[in-house]
Every structure is written in structure tokens, then in C-alpha cells.
CSV table of C-alpha atoms in Angstrom, one decimal:
chain,number,residue,atom,x,y,z
X,1233,ASP,CA,0.2,0.0,-0.2
X,1234,ALA,CA,1.7,3.1,-1.1
X,1235,ASP,CA,0.2,5.1,1.5
X,1236,VAL,CA,2.6,3.6,4.3
X,1237,THR,CA,6.3,3.6,3.1
X,1238,GLN,CA,9.3,2.3,4.5
X,1239,THR,CA,12.9,3.0,4.2
X,1240,PRO,CA,15.2,1.5,3.4
X,1241,ARG,CA,13.6,-1.6,1.6
X,1242,ASN,CA,16.8,-3.8,2.3
X,1243,ARG,CA,19.5,-3.2,4.5
X,1244,ILE,CA,22.8,-5.2,5.3
X,1245,THR,CA,24.9,-4.1,8.5
X,1246,LYS,CA,27.3,-5.7,10.8
X,1247,THR,CA,27.0,-7.0,14.6
X,1248,GLY,CA,27.1,-4.2,17.1
X,1249,LYS,CA,26.2,-1.4,14.3
X,1250,ARG,CA,23.2,0.8,15.3
X,1251,ILE,CA,20.6,1.2,12.5
X,1252,MET,CA,17.0,3.1,12.1
X,1253,LEU,CA,14.4,1.9,10.1
X,1254,GLU,CA,11.9,4.5,9.2
X,1255,CYS,CA,8.0,4.4,8.5
X,1256,SER,CA,6.0,7.3,7.0
X,1257,GLN,CA,2.2,7.0,6.3
X,1258,THR,CA,-0.2,9.4,4.4
X,1259,LYS,CA,-3.4,7.7,6.0
X,1260,GLY,CA,-4.0,10.1,8.8
X,1261,HIS,CA,-4.0,7.3,11.2
X,1262,ASP,CA,-3.2,7.9,14.8
X,1263,ARG,CA,-2.2,4.3,15.4
X,1264,MET,CA,1.3,2.8,14.5
X,1265,TYR,CA,2.9,-0.8,14.5
X,1266,TRP,CA,6.3,-2.4,14.0
X,1267,TYR,CA,6.4,-6.0,13.4
X,1268,ARG,CA,9.1,-8.5,12.5
X,1269,GLN,CA,8.5,-11.5,10.1
X,1270,ASP,CA,10.3,-14.7,10.5
X,1271,PRO,CA,9.5,-17.7,8.3
X,1272,GLY,CA,7.2,-20.1,10.3
X,1273,LEU,CA,6.5,-17.7,13.0
X,1274,GLY,CA,4.1,-15.1,11.0
X,1275,LEU,CA,4.4,-11.7,12.5
X,1276,ARG,CA,5.6,-10.6,16.0
X,1277,LEU,CA,4.4,-7.5,17.4
X,1278,ILE,CA,7.5,-5.3,18.6
X,1279,TYR,CA,6.2,-1.6,19.6
X,1280,TYR,CA,3.3,0.1,18.9
X,1281,SER,CA,2.0,3.7,19.3
X,1282,PHE,CA,-1.7,5.1,19.7
X,1283,ASP,CA,-0.8,8.5,19.2
X,1284,VAL,CA,2.8,10.8,19.3
X,1285,LYS,CA,2.9,10.7,23.2
X,1286,ASP,CA,1.9,7.2,23.4
X,1287,ILE,CA,4.7,4.2,23.2
X,1288,ASN,CA,3.9,0.6,24.0
X,1289,LYS,CA,6.2,-2.6,24.1
X,1290,GLY,CA,4.9,-5.5,22.0
X,1291,GLU,CA,5.8,-9.2,22.4
X,1292,ILE,CA,9.5,-8.9,21.5
X,1293,SER,CA,10.8,-5.6,22.3
X,1294,ASP,CA,14.1,-6.4,23.8
X,1295,GLY,CA,17.2,-5.1,21.7
X,1296,TYR,CA,14.8,-2.3,19.8
X,1297,SER,CA,13.5,1.2,20.4
X,1298,VAL,CA,11.2,3.5,18.7
X,1299,SER,CA,10.5,7.2,18.0
X,1300,ARG,CA,7.2,8.5,17.2
X,1301,GLN,CA,8.3,11.7,15.6
X,1302,ALA,CA,4.9,13.0,14.3
X,1303,GLN,CA,1.8,11.4,13.6
X,1304,ALA,CA,2.8,10.4,10.3
X,1305,LYS,CA,6.3,8.9,11.3
X,1306,PHE,CA,7.2,6.0,13.4
X,1307,SER,CA,10.8,4.9,13.3
X,1308,LEU,CA,12.4,1.7,14.7
X,1309,SER,CA,15.9,1.1,16.2
X,1310,LEU,CA,18.4,-1.4,16.6
X,1311,GLU,CA,20.7,-0.1,19.3
X,1312,SER,CA,23.3,-2.6,18.6
X,1313,ALA,CA,22.4,-5.1,15.8
X,1314,ILE,CA,22.8,-8.7,16.3
X,1315,PRO,CA,22.5,-11.6,13.7
X,1316,ASN,CA,19.2,-13.0,15.0
X,1317,GLN,CA,17.6,-9.4,14.3
X,1318,THR,CA,17.7,-10.7,10.9
X,1319,ALA,CA,14.3,-10.5,9.6
X,1320,LEU,CA,11.9,-8.8,7.3
X,1321,TYR,CA,10.5,-5.8,9.1
X,1322,PHE,CA,6.8,-4.5,8.5
X,1323,CYS,CA,5.5,-1.2,9.7
X,1324,ALA,CA,1.7,-0.9,9.9
X,1325,THR,CA,-1.1,1.6,10.6
X,1326,SER,CA,-4.4,1.2,12.0
X,1327,ASP,CA,-7.8,3.1,11.4
X,1328,ALA,CA,-9.3,2.3,14.8
X,1329,GLY,CA,-9.9,5.5,16.7
X,1330,THR,CA,-10.8,7.2,13.7
X,1331,GLY,CA,-14.3,5.6,13.1
X,1332,GLY,CA,-12.7,2.6,11.4
X,1333,GLN,CA,-13.0,-1.2,12.3
X,1334,GLU,CA,-9.3,-1.7,13.4
X,1335,THR,CA,-8.2,-2.9,10.0
X,1336,GLN,CA,-4.3,-2.8,9.8
X,1337,TYR,CA,-2.3,-1.3,6.6
X,1338,PHE,CA,1.1,-2.6,5.9
X,1339,GLY,CA,3.9,-1.2,4.3
X,1340,PRO,CA,6.1,-3.0,1.8
X,1341,GLY,CA,8.8,-4.0,4.4
X,1342,THR,CA,12.4,-3.7,5.3
X,1343,ARG,CA,14.4,-6.7,4.8
X,1344,LEU,CA,17.3,-6.8,7.3
X,1345,LEU,CA,20.5,-9.0,7.2
X,1346,VAL,CA,23.0,-8.5,10.3
X,1347,LEU,CA,26.3,-10.0,9.4
H,927,ALA,CA,-5.8,-13.6,25.9
H,928,GLN,CA,-6.0,-14.1,22.5
H,929,SER,CA,-4.2,-16.3,19.9
H,930,VAL,CA,-4.6,-17.8,16.4
H,931,THR,CA,-3.5,-21.2,15.1
H,932,GLN,CA,-3.3,-21.9,11.4
H,933,LEU,CA,-3.2,-25.6,10.7
H,934,GLY,CA,-0.9,-26.3,7.8
H,935,SER,CA,2.1,-24.4,6.9
H,936,HIS,CA,1.8,-25.6,3.4
H,937,VAL,CA,-1.2,-26.4,1.2
H,938,SER,CA,-1.1,-27.5,-2.2
H,939,VAL,CA,-3.9,-27.8,-4.8
H,940,SER,CA,-4.4,-27.9,-8.4
H,941,GLU,CA,-5.6,-25.2,-10.5
H,942,GLY,CA,-9.4,-25.0,-10.3
H,943,ALA,CA,-9.7,-27.0,-7.2
H,944,LEU,CA,-11.4,-26.0,-3.9
H,945,VAL,CA,-9.0,-23.8,-1.5
H,946,LEU,CA,-9.3,-24.3,2.1
H,947,LEU,CA,-7.0,-22.6,4.7
H,948,ARG,CA,-7.7,-23.1,8.5
H,949,CYS,CA,-7.7,-20.9,11.0
H,950,ASN,CA,-8.9,-21.3,14.7
H,951,TYR,CA,-8.6,-18.6,17.2
H,952,SER,CA,-8.7,-18.3,21.0
H,953,SER,CA,-10.3,-15.1,22.4
H,954,SER,CA,-11.9,-14.2,25.9
H,955,VAL,CA,-13.9,-11.6,24.2
H,956,PRO,CA,-16.1,-11.3,20.9
H,957,PRO,CA,-13.2,-11.2,18.2
H,958,TYR,CA,-12.3,-9.4,15.1
H,959,LEU,CA,-11.0,-11.8,12.9
H,960,PHE,CA,-9.0,-11.0,9.6
H,961,TRP,CA,-7.2,-12.7,6.6
H,962,TYR,CA,-4.4,-11.2,4.8
H,963,VAL,CA,-2.5,-12.2,1.9
H,964,GLN,CA,1.4,-11.6,1.2
H,965,TYR,CA,2.6,-12.0,-2.3
H,966,PRO,CA,6.5,-12.6,-3.0
H,967,ASN,CA,8.5,-9.7,-1.9
H,968,GLN,CA,5.4,-7.6,-0.8
H,969,GLY,CA,3.6,-6.6,2.3
H,970,LEU,CA,0.4,-7.8,3.6
H,971,GLN,CA,-2.7,-6.9,1.9
H,972,LEU,CA,-6.3,-7.3,3.7
H,973,LEU,CA,-8.5,-10.2,2.2
H,974,LEU,CA,-11.6,-9.9,4.4
H,975,LYS,CA,-12.4,-9.2,7.8
H,976,TYR,CA,-15.1,-10.2,10.4
H,977,THR,CA,-16.4,-7.6,12.5
H,978,SER,CA,-19.7,-9.0,14.5
H,979,ALA,CA,-21.8,-8.4,11.5
H,980,ALA,CA,-22.6,-11.3,8.9
H,981,THR,CA,-20.9,-14.5,9.8
H,982,LEU,CA,-20.0,-15.4,6.1
H,983,VAL,CA,-17.7,-12.9,4.9
H,984,LYS,CA,-16.7,-12.0,1.1
H,985,GLY,CA,-13.5,-10.8,0.3
H,986,ILE,CA,-11.4,-9.7,-2.5
H,987,ASN,CA,-10.4,-12.3,-5.5
H,988,GLY,CA,-13.3,-14.6,-4.8
H,989,PHE,CA,-12.3,-15.7,-1.3
H,990,GLU,CA,-14.8,-15.9,1.6
H,991,ALA,CA,-14.6,-17.0,5.1
H,992,GLU,CA,-17.1,-18.0,7.6
H,993,PHE,CA,-17.0,-17.1,11.4
H,994,LYS,CA,-18.2,-20.2,13.4
H,995,LYS,CA,-18.3,-19.2,17.1
H,996,SER,CA,-19.3,-23.0,18.1
H,997,GLU,CA,-16.2,-24.0,16.4
H,998,THR,CA,-13.9,-21.0,17.0
H,999,SER,CA,-12.9,-21.2,13.5
H,1000,PHE,CA,-12.7,-18.7,10.6
H,1001,HIS,CA,-11.6,-20.9,7.7
H,1002,LEU,CA,-10.9,-19.3,4.1
H,1003,THR,CA,-12.0,-20.7,1.0
H,1004,LYS,CA,-12.2,-20.2,-2.4
H,1005,PRO,CA,-14.1,-22.5,-4.8
H,1006,SER,CA,-11.6,-22.5,-7.7
H,1007,ALA,CA,-8.0,-21.9,-7.3
H,1008,HIS,CA,-6.2,-19.6,-9.8
H,1009,MET,CA,-2.2,-19.6,-10.4
H,1010,SER,CA,-2.1,-15.9,-9.2
H,1011,ASP,CA,-3.6,-17.1,-5.7
H,1012,ALA,CA,0.0,-18.5,-4.9
H,1013,ALA,CA,0.9,-16.7,-1.8
H,1014,GLU,CA,1.3,-17.1,1.8
H,1015,TYR,CA,-2.1,-16.3,3.8
H,1016,PHE,CA,-2.0,-15.1,7.5
H,1017,CYS,CA,-5.1,-15.2,9.8
H,1018,ALA,CA,-5.1,-12.3,12.7
H,1019,VAL,CA,-7.3,-11.8,15.5
H,1020,SER,CA,-8.0,-8.7,17.5
H,1021,SER,CA,-10.9,-7.4,19.7
H,1022,PRO,CA,-12.7,-3.9,19.6
H,1023,ASN,CA,-10.9,-2.9,23.0
H,1024,PHE,CA,-7.7,-5.0,22.9
H,1025,ASN,CA,-6.1,-2.8,20.2
H,1026,LYS,CA,-3.6,-5.2,19.2
H,1027,PHE,CA,-3.5,-7.9,16.6
H,1028,TYR,CA,-2.2,-11.2,17.0
H,1029,PHE,CA,-1.2,-13.2,13.6
H,1030,GLY,CA,-0.9,-17.0,12.8
H,1031,SER,CA,2.3,-18.4,11.6
H,1032,GLY,CA,0.9,-18.3,8.1
H,1033,THR,CA,0.1,-20.8,5.4
H,1034,LYS,CA,1.9,-20.9,2.0
H,1035,LEU,CA,-0.5,-21.7,-0.8
H,1036,ASN,CA,0.9,-23.5,-3.7
H,1037,VAL,CA,-1.3,-23.9,-7.1
H,1038,LYS,CA,-0.2,-26.5,-9.4
H,1039,PRO,CA,-1.2,-26.4,-13.1
């Protein structure tokens, strides 16, 4: 969905490096989410934010941090990347709270490889 | 607590055959249920959703799913598979007040000519 964009689309980094994945949306939604996808495990929630001043940990937040710079922007950081953080990362927004029925809209994903 | 179980990580059908992808959920409150599809190298796209209206939900691309409370199921079906249906399918559960989604582990659908 072009309304949710993620940069970069692909990233290779080394163990111990700090990296940031960025997400922007033009849907006007308050709620934003970061997931990681691993083969056979589906999507697991890392962090979520219901508005600019609200940040919540998901299932697997250890080793990650987030920043909600504006309603439209939600960044995910790996403070010190490790190989088991190699995964496909998705950003999503939700229309809940804006009269919608809790549908999530996903970005195209960022494929991260940690060497 | 909420969770989703998808039976079968891989399903293979012939073109023109019935597609049945299974999803069972666990929820302590009336659930919202969703099916998403992921084509290779793409993000997730909403196929259909159940939000306590009609129990038979029709989605895009000819897919439909039926909410069965007694069986805690929300299986996805399509009468006749097309080659273009080959993708990975995810079932997800949420609730009106819970504000979080839980995804199943996914089912990869292969369609044989």
C-alpha cells in the first residue's frame, strides 16, 4: 500500500552497529505498529503507538527502541544489531480510533541482514 | 488472551480445485478476525475481515470466510484456485477494545497447473 512507506527496503549491517528503520504514512491514522516476520513464525509485534505521546512494548521489544516523531512517522532502531535480528520488518497503521474497524494497513517491508 | 492457530504451514492444490485454509482462534472477548495475503516480496494485503456483522464474509479475489463461534474457527475458502492465488496467507485476531493484533504463523498456498 503506497500510503505506508518504509525506508530502506533492504539493509545489510554488521553486528554491533546501530541502525534505524523509518516508516511514514499518509493515511492520517493515529495508530502505528512495528512487526518482524520470520519464516514459520508469522508476524510478531515489536512496538506500537496510539498517538505521538504514546509508546508501548509488544511481544519482542528487547533490543529495539522506537520514536514517534509525528503522527505520520514512526521509526524503529536497533541499538546494537545482532544476527538473530535478521528478519523482514513491517510497519503498519490502523484506522481504529478514527471511526474505522481496526483494520491494519502494511508497508512493503524492510529486509534486514545482520552479519 | 488471544491467539491464532493456522493448521498446515503449506497447502498445495491444483488449479481449479477448492482452496481451504484453516484458522482457529482463541479469544476471551468477541473477536475481530482477519485474513491477509502476502505475495512474494510484498507487504500484507487485507483479504477480508469479520467484525460481528454477517458470519459469512466475502473478500477480494473470490475468497470468503465463515465465522463459526461454536468451532472457534474462521476458515478461508475459494471455490476454484487460480495460479495467481499462490501466496502466503495469514489469519489474525483482535478485539474492539484490545487494540492489538495477533497473527497466525501463516500458510503458504501452492497452486499446481
